[in-house]
Short mmCIF file of C-alpha atoms in Angstrom, two decimals:
data_model
loop_
_atom_site.label_atom_id
_atom_site.label_comp_id
_atom_site.label_asym_id
_atom_site.label_seq_id
_atom_site.Cartn_x
_atom_site.Cartn_y
_atom_site.Cartn_z
CA GLN P 1 -11.49 -7.69 -16.67
CA VAL P 2 -12.14 -5.41 -14.94
CA GLN P 3 -10.49 -1.89 -14.73
CA LEU P 4 -10.09 0.51 -12.52
CA GLN P 5 -8.89 4.20 -13.34
CA GLU P 6 -8.79 7.34 -10.90
CA SER P 7 -8.24 11.15 -12.65
CA GLY P 8 -8.37 14.36 -10.55
CA PRO P 9 -6.59 17.27 -9.93
CA GLY P 10 -2.94 16.33 -8.43
CA LEU P 11 -3.29 19.95 -6.33
CA VAL P 12 -5.47 21.49 -3.91
CA LYS P 13 -4.94 24.07 -1.95
CA PRO P 14 -5.57 23.95 2.63
CA SER P 15 -8.55 24.00 2.99
CA ASP P 16 -10.16 23.93 -0.53
CA THR P 17 -12.12 20.38 -0.88
CA LEU P 18 -9.52 16.78 -3.07
CA SER P 19 -11.88 15.11 -5.79
CA LEU P 20 -11.36 12.14 -7.41
CA THR P 21 -13.19 9.79 -10.11
CA CYS P 22 -13.06 6.53 -10.59
CA ALA P 23 -14.00 5.02 -14.08
CA VAL P 24 -14.56 1.09 -13.60
CA SER P 25 -14.01 -1.27 -17.24
CA GLY P 26 -15.57 -4.27 -17.55
CA TYR P 27 -17.48 -4.73 -15.37
CA SER P 28 -20.84 -2.68 -14.14
CA ILE P 29 -20.78 -0.88 -11.17
CA GLY P 30 -24.16 -1.63 -10.12
CA SER P 31 -24.71 -4.70 -10.65
CA ASP P 32 -23.59 -5.78 -7.70
CA TYR P 33 -20.14 -5.55 -5.93
CA LYS P 34 -18.44 -2.56 -3.49
CA TRP P 35 -15.79 0.14 -4.32
CA GLY P 36 -13.81 1.59 -2.53
CA TRP P 37 -11.07 4.41 -2.41
CA ILE P 38 -7.36 4.29 0.08
CA ARG P 39 -5.00 6.11 0.50
CA GLN P 40 -1.28 6.69 1.00
CA PRO P 41 0.84 9.35 2.06
CA PRO P 42 4.89 9.31 1.09
CA GLY P 43 6.76 6.72 2.39
CA LYS P 44 4.17 5.79 4.25
CA GLY P 45 1.35 3.10 5.04
CA LEU P 46 -1.96 2.74 4.09
CA GLU P 47 -5.08 3.95 4.54
CA TRP P 48 -8.75 2.97 4.54
CA ILE P 49 -10.96 6.50 3.49
CA GLY P 50 -14.09 4.64 2.05
CA THR P 51 -16.69 1.37 0.91
CA ILE P 52 -18.81 2.38 -1.47
CA TYR P 53 -22.05 -0.41 -1.75
CA HIS P 54 -23.80 -0.75 -5.34
CA SER P 55 -27.23 0.01 -3.71
CA GLY P 56 -25.10 3.57 -2.70
CA THR P 57 -25.21 2.64 1.26
CA THR P 58 -21.45 3.66 2.24
CA TYR P 59 -19.01 3.20 4.89
CA TYR P 60 -16.33 5.34 6.02
CA ASN P 61 -13.44 5.54 8.28
CA PRO P 62 -14.14 7.14 10.68
CA SER P 63 -11.00 9.70 11.60
CA LEU P 64 -13.02 11.05 8.65
CA LYS P 65 -16.08 9.95 7.73
CA SER P 66 -17.15 14.04 8.59
CA ARG P 67 -15.23 15.33 6.10
CA VAL P 68 -15.43 12.20 2.59
CA THR P 69 -17.96 11.77 0.75
CA ILE P 70 -18.35 8.82 -1.74
CA SER P 71 -20.70 8.54 -4.32
CA LEU P 72 -21.94 6.18 -7.15
CA ASP P 73 -22.59 7.28 -11.00
CA THR P 74 -24.08 4.41 -12.12
CA SER P 75 -24.52 6.10 -15.71
CA LYS P 76 -20.93 6.91 -16.38
CA ASN P 77 -19.68 3.16 -14.74
CA GLN P 78 -18.11 5.22 -11.94
CA PHE P 79 -17.78 6.44 -8.78
CA SER P 80 -16.25 9.72 -6.73
CA LEU P 81 -14.63 10.87 -3.37
CA LYS P 82 -14.68 14.08 -2.45
CA LEU P 83 -12.68 15.31 0.77
CA SER P 84 -13.41 18.27 2.06
CA SER P 85 -11.05 20.41 3.60
CA VAL P 86 -8.15 19.39 3.09
CA THR P 87 -4.69 19.96 4.83
CA ALA P 88 -1.11 18.72 4.53
CA ALA P 89 -1.65 15.60 5.57
CA ASP P 90 -3.94 14.76 3.20
CA THR P 91 -1.68 14.99 0.38
CA ALA P 92 -1.29 11.23 -0.73
CA VAL P 93 -1.67 8.92 -3.34
CA TYR P 94 -4.98 7.50 -3.94
CA TYR P 95 -6.44 4.67 -5.02
CA CYS P 96 -9.82 3.19 -5.91
CA ALA P 97 -10.71 -1.07 -6.05
CA ARG P 98 -13.30 -3.88 -5.75
CA PRO P 99 -13.09 -7.11 -3.80
CA ARG P 100 -12.10 -10.75 -4.74
CA SER P 101 -15.65 -10.87 -3.77
CA SER P 102 -19.49 -9.46 -3.94
CA THR P 103 -20.32 -10.49 -0.56
CA VAL P 104 -17.57 -8.67 0.74
CA VAL P 105 -16.13 -4.96 1.94
CA ASN P 106 -12.22 -6.18 1.70
CA ARG P 107 -9.21 -8.65 0.56
CA PHE P 108 -9.28 -5.81 -2.66
CA ASP P 109 -8.72 -7.78 -5.77
CA TYR P 110 -8.28 -4.36 -8.87
CA TRP P 111 -6.93 -1.59 -7.83
CA GLY P 112 -6.17 1.95 -9.78
CA GLN P 113 -2.67 2.42 -10.56
CA GLY P 114 -2.87 5.30 -8.87
CA THR P 115 -3.44 9.05 -8.99
CA LEU P 116 -0.71 10.91 -6.62
CA VAL P 117 -2.45 13.94 -4.79
CA THR P 118 -1.15 16.97 -3.00
CA VAL P 119 -2.35 19.33 -1.26
CA SER P 120 -0.17 22.62 -0.96
CA SER P 121 -0.48 26.84 -0.90
CA GLN U 1 0.23 4.71 14.81
CA SER U 2 -1.67 1.31 13.38
CA VAL U 3 -4.20 -0.37 15.21
CA LEU U 4 -2.64 -3.25 13.49
CA THR U 5 0.77 -3.93 14.93
CA GLN U 6 3.83 -5.06 12.47
CA PRO U 7 7.34 -4.89 12.06
CA PRO U 8 8.90 -2.34 10.80
CA SER U 9 11.26 -4.45 8.19
CA VAL U 10 12.47 -8.32 7.78
CA SER U 11 15.98 -9.32 6.04
CA ALA U 12 16.95 -12.82 4.69
CA ALA U 13 18.81 -14.57 2.02
CA PRO U 14 17.76 -15.56 -1.36
CA GLY U 15 16.22 -19.01 -0.96
CA GLN U 16 15.11 -18.49 3.07
CA LYS U 17 12.14 -18.96 4.18
CA VAL U 18 10.78 -15.69 6.11
CA THR U 19 7.83 -14.61 8.40
CA ILE U 20 6.03 -11.43 8.48
CA SER U 21 3.39 -10.87 11.63
CA CYS U 22 1.05 -8.88 12.56
CA SER U 23 -0.58 -8.00 15.87
CA GLY U 24 -3.94 -6.60 16.48
CA SER U 25 -7.13 -7.80 19.16
CA SER U 26 -10.29 -9.74 19.19
CA SER U 27 -12.49 -6.63 17.34
CA ASN U 28 -10.04 -7.22 14.48
CA ILE U 29 -7.70 -10.08 13.46
CA GLY U 30 -9.39 -12.33 16.42
CA ASN U 31 -13.32 -12.64 14.64
CA ASN U 32 -12.38 -11.35 11.32
CA TYR U 33 -10.40 -12.99 8.02
CA VAL U 34 -7.41 -11.72 7.33
CA SER U 35 -5.68 -11.01 4.09
CA TRP U 36 -2.22 -9.53 3.12
CA TYR U 37 -0.51 -7.86 0.37
CA ARG U 38 2.67 -6.70 -1.78
CA GLN U 39 3.33 -3.58 -2.68
CA LEU U 40 6.38 -2.82 -5.03
CA PRO U 41 7.89 0.42 -5.22
CA GLY U 42 5.63 2.92 -6.86
CA THR U 43 2.51 0.26 -7.12
CA ALA U 44 -0.70 -0.51 -6.36
CA PRO U 45 -0.82 -3.24 -3.90
CA LYS U 46 -1.47 -6.71 -4.95
CA LEU U 47 -3.05 -8.96 -3.04
CA LEU U 48 -1.18 -12.44 -1.83
CA ILE U 49 -3.60 -14.22 1.10
CA TYR U 50 -6.91 -13.91 1.64
CA ASP U 51 -9.03 -15.60 4.41
CA ASN U 52 -6.63 -16.17 6.57
CA ASN U 53 -4.49 -18.75 4.62
CA GLN U 54 -6.17 -18.47 0.10
CA ARG U 55 -3.93 -17.43 -2.38
CA PRO U 56 -5.89 -15.23 -4.87
CA SER U 57 -5.10 -17.65 -8.68
CA GLY U 58 -1.58 -17.06 -9.58
CA ILE U 59 0.06 -16.27 -5.96
CA PRO U 60 2.42 -19.25 -5.95
CA ASP U 61 2.40 -22.08 -3.51
CA ARG U 62 5.55 -19.70 -1.60
CA PHE U 63 2.97 -17.29 -0.21
CA SER U 64 1.26 -18.38 2.72
CA GLY U 65 -0.71 -17.46 5.21
CA SER U 66 -1.77 -18.30 9.23
CA LYS U 67 -3.94 -16.88 11.06
CA SER U 68 -4.44 -18.09 15.33
CA GLY U 69 -6.03 -16.17 17.77
CA THR U 70 -5.90 -12.32 17.80
CA SER U 71 -2.61 -12.09 15.19
CA ALA U 72 -1.59 -13.50 11.65
CA THR U 73 1.01 -14.67 10.01
CA LEU U 74 2.48 -14.17 6.99
CA GLY U 75 5.00 -17.02 5.37
CA ILE U 76 7.21 -16.23 2.44
CA THR U 77 9.33 -19.20 1.31
CA GLY U 78 12.74 -19.45 -1.04
CA LEU U 79 13.39 -16.41 -1.21
CA GLN U 80 14.18 -14.02 -4.07
CA THR U 81 15.64 -11.02 -4.74
CA GLY U 82 12.37 -9.29 -6.72
CA ASP U 83 10.24 -10.57 -3.37
CA GLU U 84 11.77 -6.70 -2.36
CA ALA U 85 8.74 -5.32 -1.41
CA ASP U 86 7.22 -3.56 1.41
CA TYR U 87 3.57 -6.25 3.03
CA TYR U 88 0.57 -5.21 4.53
CA CYS U 89 -2.14 -6.90 6.59
CA GLU U 90 -5.40 -6.47 6.24
CA THR U 91 -8.69 -6.94 8.09
CA TRP U 92 -12.05 -6.13 9.31
CA ASP U 93 -12.63 -4.18 12.66
CA SER U 94 -16.58 -4.71 14.12
CA SER U 95 -15.98 -1.88 16.63
CA LEU U 96 -14.18 0.15 14.43
CA ARG U 97 -16.83 -1.19 11.21
CA ALA U 98 -13.59 0.43 9.30
CA VAL U 99 -11.21 -2.30 7.24
CA LEU U 100 -7.97 -1.48 8.82
CA PHE U 101 -4.78 -1.99 7.66
CA GLY U 102 -1.72 -2.51 9.65
CA GLY U 103 1.59 -0.02 9.02
CA GLY U 104 3.36 -2.33 6.27
CA THR U 105 7.03 -4.53 6.48
CA LYS U 106 9.99 -4.05 4.49
CA LEU U 107 11.61 -7.10 3.45
CA THR U 108 15.24 -6.57 2.52
CA VAL U 109 16.34 -9.64 0.13
CA LEU U 110 20.06 -10.18 0.78
#
């Protein structure tokens, strides 16, 4: 059974870089599949942040692309999100997720439980 | 403002049927598969429908999906109070090269 678990600071200062990690168990992330990050501001809808392929290729939301970096660490079986120059608008629950099929970017079937990141001084 | 448009809320009585619409364009829904998710308060979204009308194992056949042109629809029959949740459509946009989510629809079972 594939499981994903987000971790990272719950509070980030404005203009700093938000850094989160998604630890994966039950599957080797370097083998296949595409691994995504999605966020949800309090009381609002879902927003795709970006996806990294098992090969390291990345796709980012055009609206966030200039500030986002997603990377893989196959030795630790985890992938990470960095979002720079954060503002209060980046306050959200951040989810990591995996699609149901290795051939697609979306159709997310496995999700972490989510972690709330608040941007505040 | 989401590229995919959903009604903010829908409601129906227990045992009844409800439909939730998701409207897009040719670059997203019109040429790509649609998925639907249910999100209960305080929990991660759960995949209900993928590839327009396919249900993952464990999802009851009370849930159905369809697509026509640049719109998609989620149907739920035999409504239960436990179906009260937020529902989101999702698809790929070929022009933006991005995954899109609808704005979400809050279902109330009266």
